[in-house]
Amino acid sequence: MRPFYPHPQQPGTYTFDGIALCESIRLPPCSCIDCQTGFYLEQEQYVDARSLLESYTKDIHESRKYLSDRLKTRADLLMSRWRKFSQDKRQALLTEVAPDLEISPWINIRYSYTLESKLIHNRSLRRRRQLLAPWLNVHVLKTHPAVLYALLHYRTAYPPQDWAAFDCRQLTFSWAAGWFDVDYYKKCVVMYGPQYGELVDWEEATAHRADILGFPRARLVLEAQAFILTTLRSIVDKILDGVDDSLPARTEKWLELTANAAFKRTGEVEFWSPYTNQAFSAPPLLDIDYLISLAKTRLEATGDHLWHLQCDPAYMRRHIKTQSRKSIFKVADENETASHFAFEIYVEILGHYWWHWIETECRNVADLHRRFRDSIYPGHPLPPRYDRAVGALELILVNQVIYRANILHNTVPYCPGFSQHWTLNRHSDLPPGYAKLQRKDKNNTMEAFEKDPLDWCLLQLPGKPDEQTHYDHQMLFAFLQNHLSHCPSKEKARVDEALYKDLSELSTCHEMLVAVRLSRPQNKARHINEVVASDADRDRQAWKMMRHNEPPRAPAQKDLERCGKRLLGDFYANPPSGPKNSEWVRKSRAHRTALEAFWSSMREIVKKYFTGPIFTPEEVDSLLEIISANKTPEYIDAVRSEEDKILAEIKNNNEIEPALRQLSLDDSTSKAKRELQTPREKIKSRPESSSVQPTAAPITPDLTQSGESSLKNNDPILVTERSLNIFGYMFPETAEESGKTVVWDDFVHAICEVGFTARNNGGSAVLFESIDGGKIVFHKPHPVAKIDSVMLRSMGKRMAKWFGWNRDRFVLTNNGNA
């Protein structure tokens, strides 16, 4: 930079000319964060901006047209040749025709730890181009053929202005770190429509909608797009070198591939996630229906999880066993352990509520979008009500990213796979119930990144999303996914099931936040105080919660201890065991009674938290529905059916005895007792608009209410023999079937065989979507991709609930093959 020059006596450091520095300072036309990211605060030099932009836009349009023309005639041949090349041959081709491409991925991470990043006078054009498109490298292109296919398809199918927001966002870290030499010009550049790339004067409203961008930053966006497209052109030219252009066009396989609107890597059964593979997916256009589906599937998944924790003792025992592996329990006493377990479940309950409130905010945006859609387009101000609704949604999402990142930050040190980096000790100078947690080594270093990349990544993820010098969450999740897909099983095992779910929740929130922030025209940023004071927003439950939790509140420690002791002492420590006889039935009932007592205490804690002047009694009752599954007639009938089945088995084995007859559920005393437990009013299976959607639905759901999928009928489903066995294990009839496990990929193939598609949805979450729109999320088992019997049965119950599945619906095809 002009005012700075290498220090003559201190190599590697810089000094500056004070007068030159003062003269170089050029304040942005506006002090808001959006305008500051378009201009640097100091002047490089004036350039012929118009000629520079015209050169970039010419390269962009010419290269895009050339690629489109080649794909229209030679796409199949290109696919065939690239697929047949070995990885070494692909790398040789790429390095020959695109020498400026970085060889390895994650350049932003590696470059930030190098001395080169600090040596301003040593910057090169090659390094600049690598930083302009940090996701583009030889490794990613050579490893999976589908990456090049996707890149060619999406960069030609969509105009450069549709990619502008994404390409600009990829520059954020390098821009904030000062890695680019930029040229100053006071004007702005149009970032939408036919005028894309033209110079205009700065105008406040247009700049705040991101319809225009300051020249210094906009120039980098166009330069990046020109580099990407010219590089692709060179690659295609080399692959198709020597092709006889007189041959007829061949594009059938290309059209078939691109018709799916999704791609997958070699050896993977699920389509890749657009969130962690945005550069190789369609550009990020705001699809509010997709955001609703993300929130809804998470709502249903967390609700089903809570339902199983209440109604399935085996599922709850499995959950406790998973959570008990944390290192914190090595130093915690009985009361602290009980309190911790209760608090963990309490946090999961709040997490479920937040997914409902996020869905409500999304639906509010969707309703206003439908109302004003004819007035929403680039270059035009957003309708005020719609603008405020999107701003409220953005504010909820950014706070949820911060909240869930804090959960991750507080979880990782106690996970067995990462406890070696931490010390956890009690000290006499600490208050009762506290232990000192201390990091043994530094994490934010190149050594930490190379030595333990998994630990490095998890410690970077809790960073706040608005800190531009923090590694982007989207990139970190892509790094994490790539690392776990290639590392040994021992390394994968460090991320346990609970931690993987926390990562999935965080990635989904951030995916939604990015989608909102990249939408154009851009909404105005809102402040929480302004939203909670707004009559149009303050009565939605998310904003009631914001007001209710100010200052932050937490359940009383003694209530958590009492609740947790019921879970660990009365329930977990005394499972039914031995042969299934009268004694087993007695223990099973006592076991369920203990679980019901825990949830009764948890309802009191949640009720106490929400009771106050902000939430109405009706709203509090509605919130409690999701954790009142054991009070529903459906639960009681399911338990009764299960016990009747066990009693019938005992009777068939001639083990019936007088004491057992007294346990018969047909006995009038037992029946009367159960009827007394049934609440006066049936718990709603579907809430009103102000209610949290209860997922404590009937074992056999009311299929007419959900409207999720036409698969919810009694028509038989034809499957192969392998799939028939898998679905049988989900709905077991024998003890042998109840103990079966299933390989994850086999499960995915079976689900896809009956009309679903599978797409990675962030973290361990995989989204399954039926051919007619029904969606459900399952978590891929980790570290071993095998579904255990408890989870397999719970997945069967979820499919029964949302899609009306049962064992009898699956029928073997005539020849047993697909």
PDB file of N, CA, C and O in Angstrom, residues 55-68 71 97-98 101 129 133 135-136 148 150-161 163 167 196 221-237:
ATOM      1  N   SER A  55     -13.606  -4.679 -19.432  1.00  0.00           N
ATOM      2  CA  SER A  55     -12.747  -5.817 -19.761  1.00  0.00           C
ATOM      3  C   SER A  55     -13.214  -7.077 -19.034  1.00  0.00           C
ATOM      4  O   SER A  55     -13.287  -8.159 -19.627  1.00  0.00           O
ATOM      5  N   TYR A  56     -13.541  -6.933 -17.736  1.00  0.00           N
ATOM      6  CA  TYR A  56     -14.005  -8.090 -16.960  1.00  0.00           C
ATOM      7  C   TYR A  56     -15.344  -8.612 -17.478  1.00  0.00           C
ATOM      8  O   TYR A  56     -15.530  -9.819 -17.645  1.00  0.00           O
ATOM      9  N   THR A  57     -16.293  -7.693 -17.694  1.00  0.00           N
ATOM     10  CA  THR A  57     -17.616  -8.139 -18.143  1.00  0.00           C
ATOM     11  C   THR A  57     -17.541  -8.775 -19.528  1.00  0.00           C
ATOM     12  O   THR A  57     -18.278  -9.728 -19.819  1.00  0.00           O
ATOM     13  N   LYS A  58     -16.634  -8.296 -20.375  1.00  0.00           N
ATOM     14  CA  LYS A  58     -16.465  -8.918 -21.691  1.00  0.00           C
ATOM     15  C   LYS A  58     -15.968 -10.348 -21.545  1.00  0.00           C
ATOM     16  O   LYS A  58     -16.489 -11.281 -22.180  1.00  0.00           O
ATOM     17  N   ASP A  59     -14.963 -10.553 -20.693  1.00  0.00           N
ATOM     18  CA  ASP A  59     -14.439 -11.905 -20.457  1.00  0.00           C
ATOM     19  C   ASP A  59     -15.518 -12.814 -19.876  1.00  0.00           C
ATOM     20  O   ASP A  59     -15.632 -13.987 -20.256  1.00  0.00           O
ATOM     21  N   ILE A  60     -16.322 -12.270 -18.962  1.00  0.00           N
ATOM     22  CA  ILE A  60     -17.378 -13.065 -18.316  1.00  0.00           C
ATOM     23  C   ILE A  60     -18.393 -13.530 -19.350  1.00  0.00           C
ATOM     24  O   ILE A  60     -18.713 -14.723 -19.440  1.00  0.00           O
ATOM     25  N   HIS A  61     -18.925 -12.612 -20.122  1.00  0.00           N
ATOM     26  CA  HIS A  61     -19.995 -12.951 -21.062  1.00  0.00           C
ATOM     27  C   HIS A  61     -19.496 -13.819 -22.218  1.00  0.00           C
ATOM     28  O   HIS A  61     -20.181 -14.764 -22.639  1.00  0.00           O
ATOM     29  N   GLU A  62     -18.305 -13.518 -22.718  1.00  0.00           N
ATOM     30  CA  GLU A  62     -17.776 -14.319 -23.817  1.00  0.00           C
ATOM     31  C   GLU A  62     -17.471 -15.747 -23.373  1.00  0.00           C
ATOM     32  O   GLU A  62     -17.798 -16.714 -24.078  1.00  0.00           O
ATOM     33  N   SER A  63     -16.873 -15.889 -22.209  1.00  0.00           N
ATOM     34  CA  SER A  63     -16.542 -17.231 -21.712  1.00  0.00           C
ATOM     35  C   SER A  63     -17.800 -18.017 -21.386  1.00  0.00           C
ATOM     36  O   SER A  63     -17.885 -19.222 -21.667  1.00  0.00           O
ATOM     37  N   ARG A  64     -18.776 -17.352 -20.813  1.00  0.00           N
ATOM     38  CA  ARG A  64     -20.032 -18.045 -20.464  1.00  0.00           C
ATOM     39  C   ARG A  64     -20.743 -18.518 -21.733  1.00  0.00           C
ATOM     40  O   ARG A  64     -21.253 -19.649 -21.781  1.00  0.00           O
ATOM     41  N   LYS A  65     -20.785 -17.676 -22.756  1.00  0.00           N
ATOM     42  CA  LYS A  65     -21.426 -18.080 -24.011  1.00  0.00           C
ATOM     43  C   LYS A  65     -20.668 -19.222 -24.673  1.00  0.00           C
ATOM     44  O   LYS A  65     -21.266 -20.179 -25.182  1.00  0.00           O
ATOM     45  N   TYR A  66     -19.351 -19.144 -24.663  1.00  0.00           N
ATOM     46  CA  TYR A  66     -18.540 -20.203 -25.270  1.00  0.00           C
ATOM     47  C   TYR A  66     -18.800 -21.541 -24.569  1.00  0.00           C
ATOM     48  O   TYR A  66     -18.995 -22.570 -25.231  1.00  0.00           O
ATOM     49  N   LEU A  67     -18.808 -21.525 -23.232  1.00  0.00           N
ATOM     50  CA  LEU A  67     -19.042 -22.761 -22.474  1.00  0.00           C
ATOM     51  C   LEU A  67     -20.439 -23.316 -22.746  1.00  0.00           C
ATOM     52  O   LEU A  67     -20.612 -24.529 -22.902  1.00  0.00           O
ATOM     53  N   SER A  68     -21.421 -22.434 -22.796  1.00  0.00           N
ATOM     54  CA  SER A  68     -22.792 -22.874 -23.076  1.00  0.00           C
ATOM     55  C   SER A  68     -22.877 -23.544 -24.444  1.00  0.00           C
ATOM     56  O   SER A  68     -23.516 -24.595 -24.592  1.00  0.00           O
ATOM     57  N   LEU A  71     -21.250 -27.008 -24.349  1.00  0.00           N
ATOM     58  CA  LEU A  71     -22.057 -27.986 -23.611  1.00  0.00           C
ATOM     59  C   LEU A  71     -23.283 -28.409 -24.418  1.00  0.00           C
ATOM     60  O   LEU A  71     -23.767 -29.536 -24.267  1.00  0.00           O
ATOM     61  N   VAL A  97      -3.242 -26.040 -18.009  1.00  0.00           N
ATOM     62  CA  VAL A  97      -4.080 -25.002 -18.625  1.00  0.00           C
ATOM     63  C   VAL A  97      -4.466 -23.906 -17.650  1.00  0.00           C
ATOM     64  O   VAL A  97      -4.875 -22.822 -18.068  1.00  0.00           O
ATOM     65  N   ALA A  98      -4.356 -24.164 -16.349  1.00  0.00           N
ATOM     66  CA  ALA A  98      -4.718 -23.159 -15.341  1.00  0.00           C
ATOM     67  C   ALA A  98      -3.631 -23.105 -14.270  1.00  0.00           C
ATOM     68  O   ALA A  98      -3.833 -23.541 -13.135  1.00  0.00           O
ATOM     69  N   LEU A 101      -4.219 -21.884 -10.583  1.00  0.00           N
ATOM     70  CA  LEU A 101      -5.053 -22.602  -9.613  1.00  0.00           C
ATOM     71  C   LEU A 101      -4.219 -23.072  -8.426  1.00  0.00           C
ATOM     72  O   LEU A 101      -3.122 -23.614  -8.596  1.00  0.00           O
ATOM     73  N   ARG A 129      -5.404 -14.276  -7.452  1.00  0.00           N
ATOM     74  CA  ARG A 129      -6.463 -15.040  -8.095  1.00  0.00           C
ATOM     75  C   ARG A 129      -6.917 -16.209  -7.232  1.00  0.00           C
ATOM     76  O   ARG A 129      -8.099 -16.554  -7.210  1.00  0.00           O
ATOM     77  N   ALA A 133     -11.132 -16.654  -5.533  1.00  0.00           N
ATOM     78  CA  ALA A 133     -12.054 -17.800  -5.533  1.00  0.00           C
ATOM     79  C   ALA A 133     -11.451 -18.877  -4.630  1.00  0.00           C
ATOM     80  O   ALA A 133     -10.914 -19.878  -5.113  1.00  0.00           O
ATOM     81  N   TRP A 135     -12.462 -21.288  -2.951  1.00  0.00           N
ATOM     82  CA  TRP A 135     -13.015 -22.638  -2.992  1.00  0.00           C
ATOM     83  C   TRP A 135     -12.564 -23.418  -4.220  1.00  0.00           C
ATOM     84  O   TRP A 135     -12.797 -24.627  -4.338  1.00  0.00           O
ATOM     85  N   LEU A 136     -11.923 -22.742  -5.177  1.00  0.00           N
ATOM     86  CA  LEU A 136     -11.543 -23.354  -6.446  1.00  0.00           C
ATOM     87  C   LEU A 136     -10.086 -23.804  -6.379  1.00  0.00           C
ATOM     88  O   LEU A 136      -9.185 -22.981  -6.197  1.00  0.00           O
ATOM     89  N   LEU A 148     -16.690 -30.755 -11.416  1.00  0.00           N
ATOM     90  CA  LEU A 148     -16.526 -29.979 -12.652  1.00  0.00           C
ATOM     91  C   LEU A 148     -17.841 -29.899 -13.412  1.00  0.00           C
ATOM     92  O   LEU A 148     -18.190 -28.828 -13.935  1.00  0.00           O
ATOM     93  N   ALA A 150     -20.875 -29.956 -12.200  1.00  0.00           N
ATOM     94  CA  ALA A 150     -21.766 -29.026 -11.497  1.00  0.00           C
ATOM     95  C   ALA A 150     -21.329 -27.583 -11.715  1.00  0.00           C
ATOM     96  O   ALA A 150     -22.157 -26.685 -11.933  1.00  0.00           O
ATOM     97  N   LEU A 151     -20.026 -27.359 -11.665  1.00  0.00           N
ATOM     98  CA  LEU A 151     -19.505 -26.003 -11.839  1.00  0.00           C
ATOM     99  C   LEU A 151     -19.838 -25.474 -13.230  1.00  0.00           C
ATOM    100  O   LEU A 151     -20.275 -24.328 -13.397  1.00  0.00           O
ATOM    101  N   LEU A 152     -19.648 -26.310 -14.231  1.00  0.00           N
ATOM    102  CA  LEU A 152     -19.972 -25.898 -15.604  1.00  0.00           C
ATOM    103  C   LEU A 152     -21.471 -25.640 -15.758  1.00  0.00           C
ATOM    104  O   LEU A 152     -21.883 -24.659 -16.401  1.00  0.00           O
ATOM    105  N   HIS A 153     -22.272 -26.516 -15.187  1.00  0.00           N
ATOM    106  CA  HIS A 153     -23.722 -26.376 -15.335  1.00  0.00           C
ATOM    107  C   HIS A 153     -24.228 -25.095 -14.687  1.00  0.00           C
ATOM    108  O   HIS A 153     -24.940 -24.298 -15.323  1.00  0.00           O
ATOM    109  N   TYR A 154     -23.877 -24.871 -13.442  1.00  0.00           N
ATOM    110  CA  TYR A 154     -24.464 -23.745 -12.707  1.00  0.00           C
ATOM    111  C   TYR A 154     -23.890 -22.395 -13.128  1.00  0.00           C
ATOM    112  O   TYR A 154     -24.587 -21.381 -13.076  1.00  0.00           O
ATOM    113  N   ARG A 155     -22.623 -22.367 -13.567  1.00  0.00           N
ATOM    114  CA  ARG A 155     -22.052 -21.087 -13.988  1.00  0.00           C
ATOM    115  C   ARG A 155     -22.537 -20.680 -15.387  1.00  0.00           C
ATOM    116  O   ARG A 155     -22.444 -19.505 -15.751  1.00  0.00           O
ATOM    117  N   THR A 156     -23.053 -21.644 -16.148  1.00  0.00           N
ATOM    118  CA  THR A 156     -23.604 -21.297 -17.462  1.00  0.00           C
ATOM    119  C   THR A 156     -25.119 -21.155 -17.428  1.00  0.00           C
ATOM    120  O   THR A 156     -25.689 -20.376 -18.188  1.00  0.00           O
ATOM    121  N   ALA A 157     -25.776 -21.898 -16.542  1.00  0.00           N
ATOM    122  CA  ALA A 157     -27.241 -21.848 -16.471  1.00  0.00           C
ATOM    123  C   ALA A 157     -27.737 -20.564 -15.816  1.00  0.00           C
ATOM    124  O   ALA A 157     -28.868 -20.135 -16.062  1.00  0.00           O
ATOM    125  N   TYR A 158     -26.912 -19.946 -14.973  1.00  0.00           N
ATOM    126  CA  TYR A 158     -27.318 -18.732 -14.260  1.00  0.00           C
ATOM    127  C   TYR A 158     -26.400 -17.581 -14.634  1.00  0.00           C
ATOM    128  O   TYR A 158     -25.185 -17.764 -14.766  1.00  0.00           O
ATOM    129  N   PRO A 159     -26.943 -16.376 -14.814  1.00  0.00           N
ATOM    130  CA  PRO A 159     -26.129 -15.219 -15.194  1.00  0.00           C
ATOM    131  C   PRO A 159     -25.215 -14.787 -14.050  1.00  0.00           C
ATOM    132  O   PRO A 159     -25.464 -15.117 -12.884  1.00  0.00           O
ATOM    133  N   PRO A 160     -24.161 -14.040 -14.355  1.00  0.00           N
ATOM    134  CA  PRO A 160     -23.191 -13.654 -13.314  1.00  0.00           C
ATOM    135  C   PRO A 160     -23.802 -12.820 -12.190  1.00  0.00           C
ATOM    136  O   PRO A 160     -23.340 -12.891 -11.050  1.00  0.00           O
ATOM    137  N   GLN A 161     -24.832 -12.025 -12.486  1.00  0.00           N
ATOM    138  CA  GLN A 161     -25.434 -11.220 -11.425  1.00  0.00           C
ATOM    139  C   GLN A 161     -26.104 -12.092 -10.359  1.00  0.00           C
ATOM    140  O   GLN A 161     -26.205 -11.680  -9.199  1.00  0.00           O
ATOM    141  N   TRP A 163     -24.828 -14.758  -9.264  1.00  0.00           N
ATOM    142  CA  TRP A 163     -23.719 -15.252  -8.449  1.00  0.00           C
ATOM    143  C   TRP A 163     -23.018 -14.134  -7.680  1.00  0.00           C
ATOM    144  O   TRP A 163     -22.138 -14.409  -6.845  1.00  0.00           O
ATOM    145  N   ASP A 167     -20.276 -14.611  -4.686  1.00  0.00           N
ATOM    146  CA  ASP A 167     -18.869 -14.343  -5.000  1.00  0.00           C
ATOM    147  C   ASP A 167     -18.327 -13.203  -4.139  1.00  0.00           C
ATOM    148  O   ASP A 167     -17.149 -13.224  -3.755  1.00  0.00           O
ATOM    149  N   TYR A 196     -25.615  -4.777 -15.131  1.00  0.00           N
ATOM    150  CA  TYR A 196     -24.582  -5.386 -14.283  1.00  0.00           C
ATOM    151  C   TYR A 196     -23.185  -5.000 -14.746  1.00  0.00           C
ATOM    152  O   TYR A 196     -22.834  -5.146 -15.912  1.00  0.00           O
ATOM    153  N   VAL A 221     -15.170  -8.608  -7.304  1.00  0.00           N
ATOM    154  CA  VAL A 221     -16.211  -9.587  -7.644  1.00  0.00           C
ATOM    155  C   VAL A 221     -16.164  -9.912  -9.126  1.00  0.00           C
ATOM    156  O   VAL A 221     -16.169 -11.089  -9.526  1.00  0.00           O
ATOM    157  N   LEU A 222     -16.130  -8.885  -9.962  1.00  0.00           N
ATOM    158  CA  LEU A 222     -16.088  -9.122 -11.405  1.00  0.00           C
ATOM    159  C   LEU A 222     -14.772  -9.781 -11.825  1.00  0.00           C
ATOM    160  O   LEU A 222     -14.757 -10.632 -12.722  1.00  0.00           O
ATOM    161  N   GLU A 223     -13.694  -9.391 -11.181  1.00  0.00           N
ATOM    162  CA  GLU A 223     -12.408 -10.017 -11.484  1.00  0.00           C
ATOM    163  C   GLU A 223     -12.444 -11.506 -11.142  1.00  0.00           C
ATOM    164  O   GLU A 223     -11.927 -12.343 -11.897  1.00  0.00           O
ATOM    165  N   ALA A 224     -13.067 -11.842 -10.015  1.00  0.00           N
ATOM    166  CA  ALA A 224     -13.195 -13.244  -9.610  1.00  0.00           C
ATOM    167  C   ALA A 224     -14.024 -14.028 -10.619  1.00  0.00           C
ATOM    168  O   ALA A 224     -13.669 -15.146 -11.011  1.00  0.00           O
ATOM    169  N   GLN A 225     -15.148 -13.456 -11.043  1.00  0.00           N
ATOM    170  CA  GLN A 225     -16.009 -14.154 -11.999  1.00  0.00           C
ATOM    171  C   GLN A 225     -15.310 -14.341 -13.339  1.00  0.00           C
ATOM    172  O   GLN A 225     -15.445 -15.399 -13.978  1.00  0.00           O
ATOM    173  N   ALA A 226     -14.566 -13.352 -13.766  1.00  0.00           N
ATOM    174  CA  ALA A 226     -13.822 -13.485 -15.017  1.00  0.00           C
ATOM    175  C   ALA A 226     -12.769 -14.582 -14.907  1.00  0.00           C
ATOM    176  O   ALA A 226     -12.582 -15.382 -15.835  1.00  0.00           O
ATOM    177  N   PHE A 227     -12.094 -14.644 -13.771  1.00  0.00           N
ATOM    178  CA  PHE A 227     -11.081 -15.690 -13.557  1.00  0.00           C
ATOM    179  C   PHE A 227     -11.715 -17.079 -13.556  1.00  0.00           C
ATOM    180  O   PHE A 227     -11.190 -18.020 -14.178  1.00  0.00           O
ATOM    181  N   ILE A 228     -12.850 -17.236 -12.885  1.00  0.00           N
ATOM    182  CA  ILE A 228     -13.524 -18.537 -12.814  1.00  0.00           C
ATOM    183  C   ILE A 228     -13.931 -19.009 -14.205  1.00  0.00           C
ATOM    184  O   ILE A 228     -13.661 -20.146 -14.604  1.00  0.00           O
ATOM    185  N   LEU A 229     -14.589 -18.142 -14.963  1.00  0.00           N
ATOM    186  CA  LEU A 229     -15.122 -18.551 -16.262  1.00  0.00           C
ATOM    187  C   LEU A 229     -14.031 -18.752 -17.312  1.00  0.00           C
ATOM    188  O   LEU A 229     -14.112 -19.679 -18.135  1.00  0.00           O
ATOM    189  N   THR A 230     -13.008 -17.920 -17.295  1.00  0.00           N
ATOM    190  CA  THR A 230     -11.918 -18.129 -18.248  1.00  0.00           C
ATOM    191  C   THR A 230     -11.133 -19.397 -17.911  1.00  0.00           C
ATOM    192  O   THR A 230     -10.645 -20.090 -18.825  1.00  0.00           O
ATOM    193  N   THR A 231     -11.022 -19.703 -16.629  1.00  0.00           N
ATOM    194  CA  THR A 231     -10.367 -20.953 -16.217  1.00  0.00           C
ATOM    195  C   THR A 231     -11.172 -22.155 -16.693  1.00  0.00           C
ATOM    196  O   THR A 231     -10.616 -23.129 -17.228  1.00  0.00           O
ATOM    197  N   LEU A 232     -12.483 -22.111 -16.508  1.00  0.00           N
ATOM    198  CA  LEU A 232     -13.332 -23.203 -16.980  1.00  0.00           C
ATOM    199  C   LEU A 232     -13.238 -23.346 -18.501  1.00  0.00           C
ATOM    200  O   LEU A 232     -13.236 -24.467 -19.031  1.00  0.00           O
ATOM    201  N   ARG A 233     -13.156 -22.233 -19.173  1.00  0.00           N
ATOM    202  CA  ARG A 233     -13.044 -22.285 -20.646  1.00  0.00           C
ATOM    203  C   ARG A 233     -11.754 -22.994 -21.062  1.00  0.00           C
ATOM    204  O   ARG A 233     -11.758 -23.832 -21.982  1.00  0.00           O
ATOM    205  N   SER A 234     -10.676 -22.689 -20.383  1.00  0.00           N
ATOM    206  CA  SER A 234      -9.398 -23.339 -20.702  1.00  0.00           C
ATOM    207  C   SER A 234      -9.456 -24.831 -20.418  1.00  0.00           C
ATOM    208  O   SER A 234      -8.912 -25.645 -21.188  1.00  0.00           O
ATOM    209  N   ILE A 235     -10.111 -25.216 -19.325  1.00  0.00           N
ATOM    210  CA  ILE A 235     -10.214 -26.629 -18.974  1.00  0.00           C
ATOM    211  C   ILE A 235     -11.034 -27.378 -20.018  1.00  0.00           C
ATOM    212  O   ILE A 235     -10.650 -28.459 -20.480  1.00  0.00           O
ATOM    213  N   VAL A 236     -12.162 -26.808 -20.412  1.00  0.00           N
ATOM    214  CA  VAL A 236     -13.031 -27.457 -21.405  1.00  0.00           C
ATOM    215  C   VAL A 236     -12.307 -27.578 -22.741  1.00  0.00           C
ATOM    216  O   VAL A 236     -12.389 -28.623 -23.422  1.00  0.00           O
ATOM    217  N   ASP A 237     -11.602 -26.537 -23.135  1.00  0.00           N
ATOM    218  CA  ASP A 237     -10.851 -26.588 -24.389  1.00  0.00           C
ATOM    219  C   ASP A 237      -9.859 -27.747 -24.395  1.00  0.00           C
ATOM    220  O   ASP A 237      -9.713 -28.460 -25.395  1.00  0.00           O
TER     221      ASP A 237
END
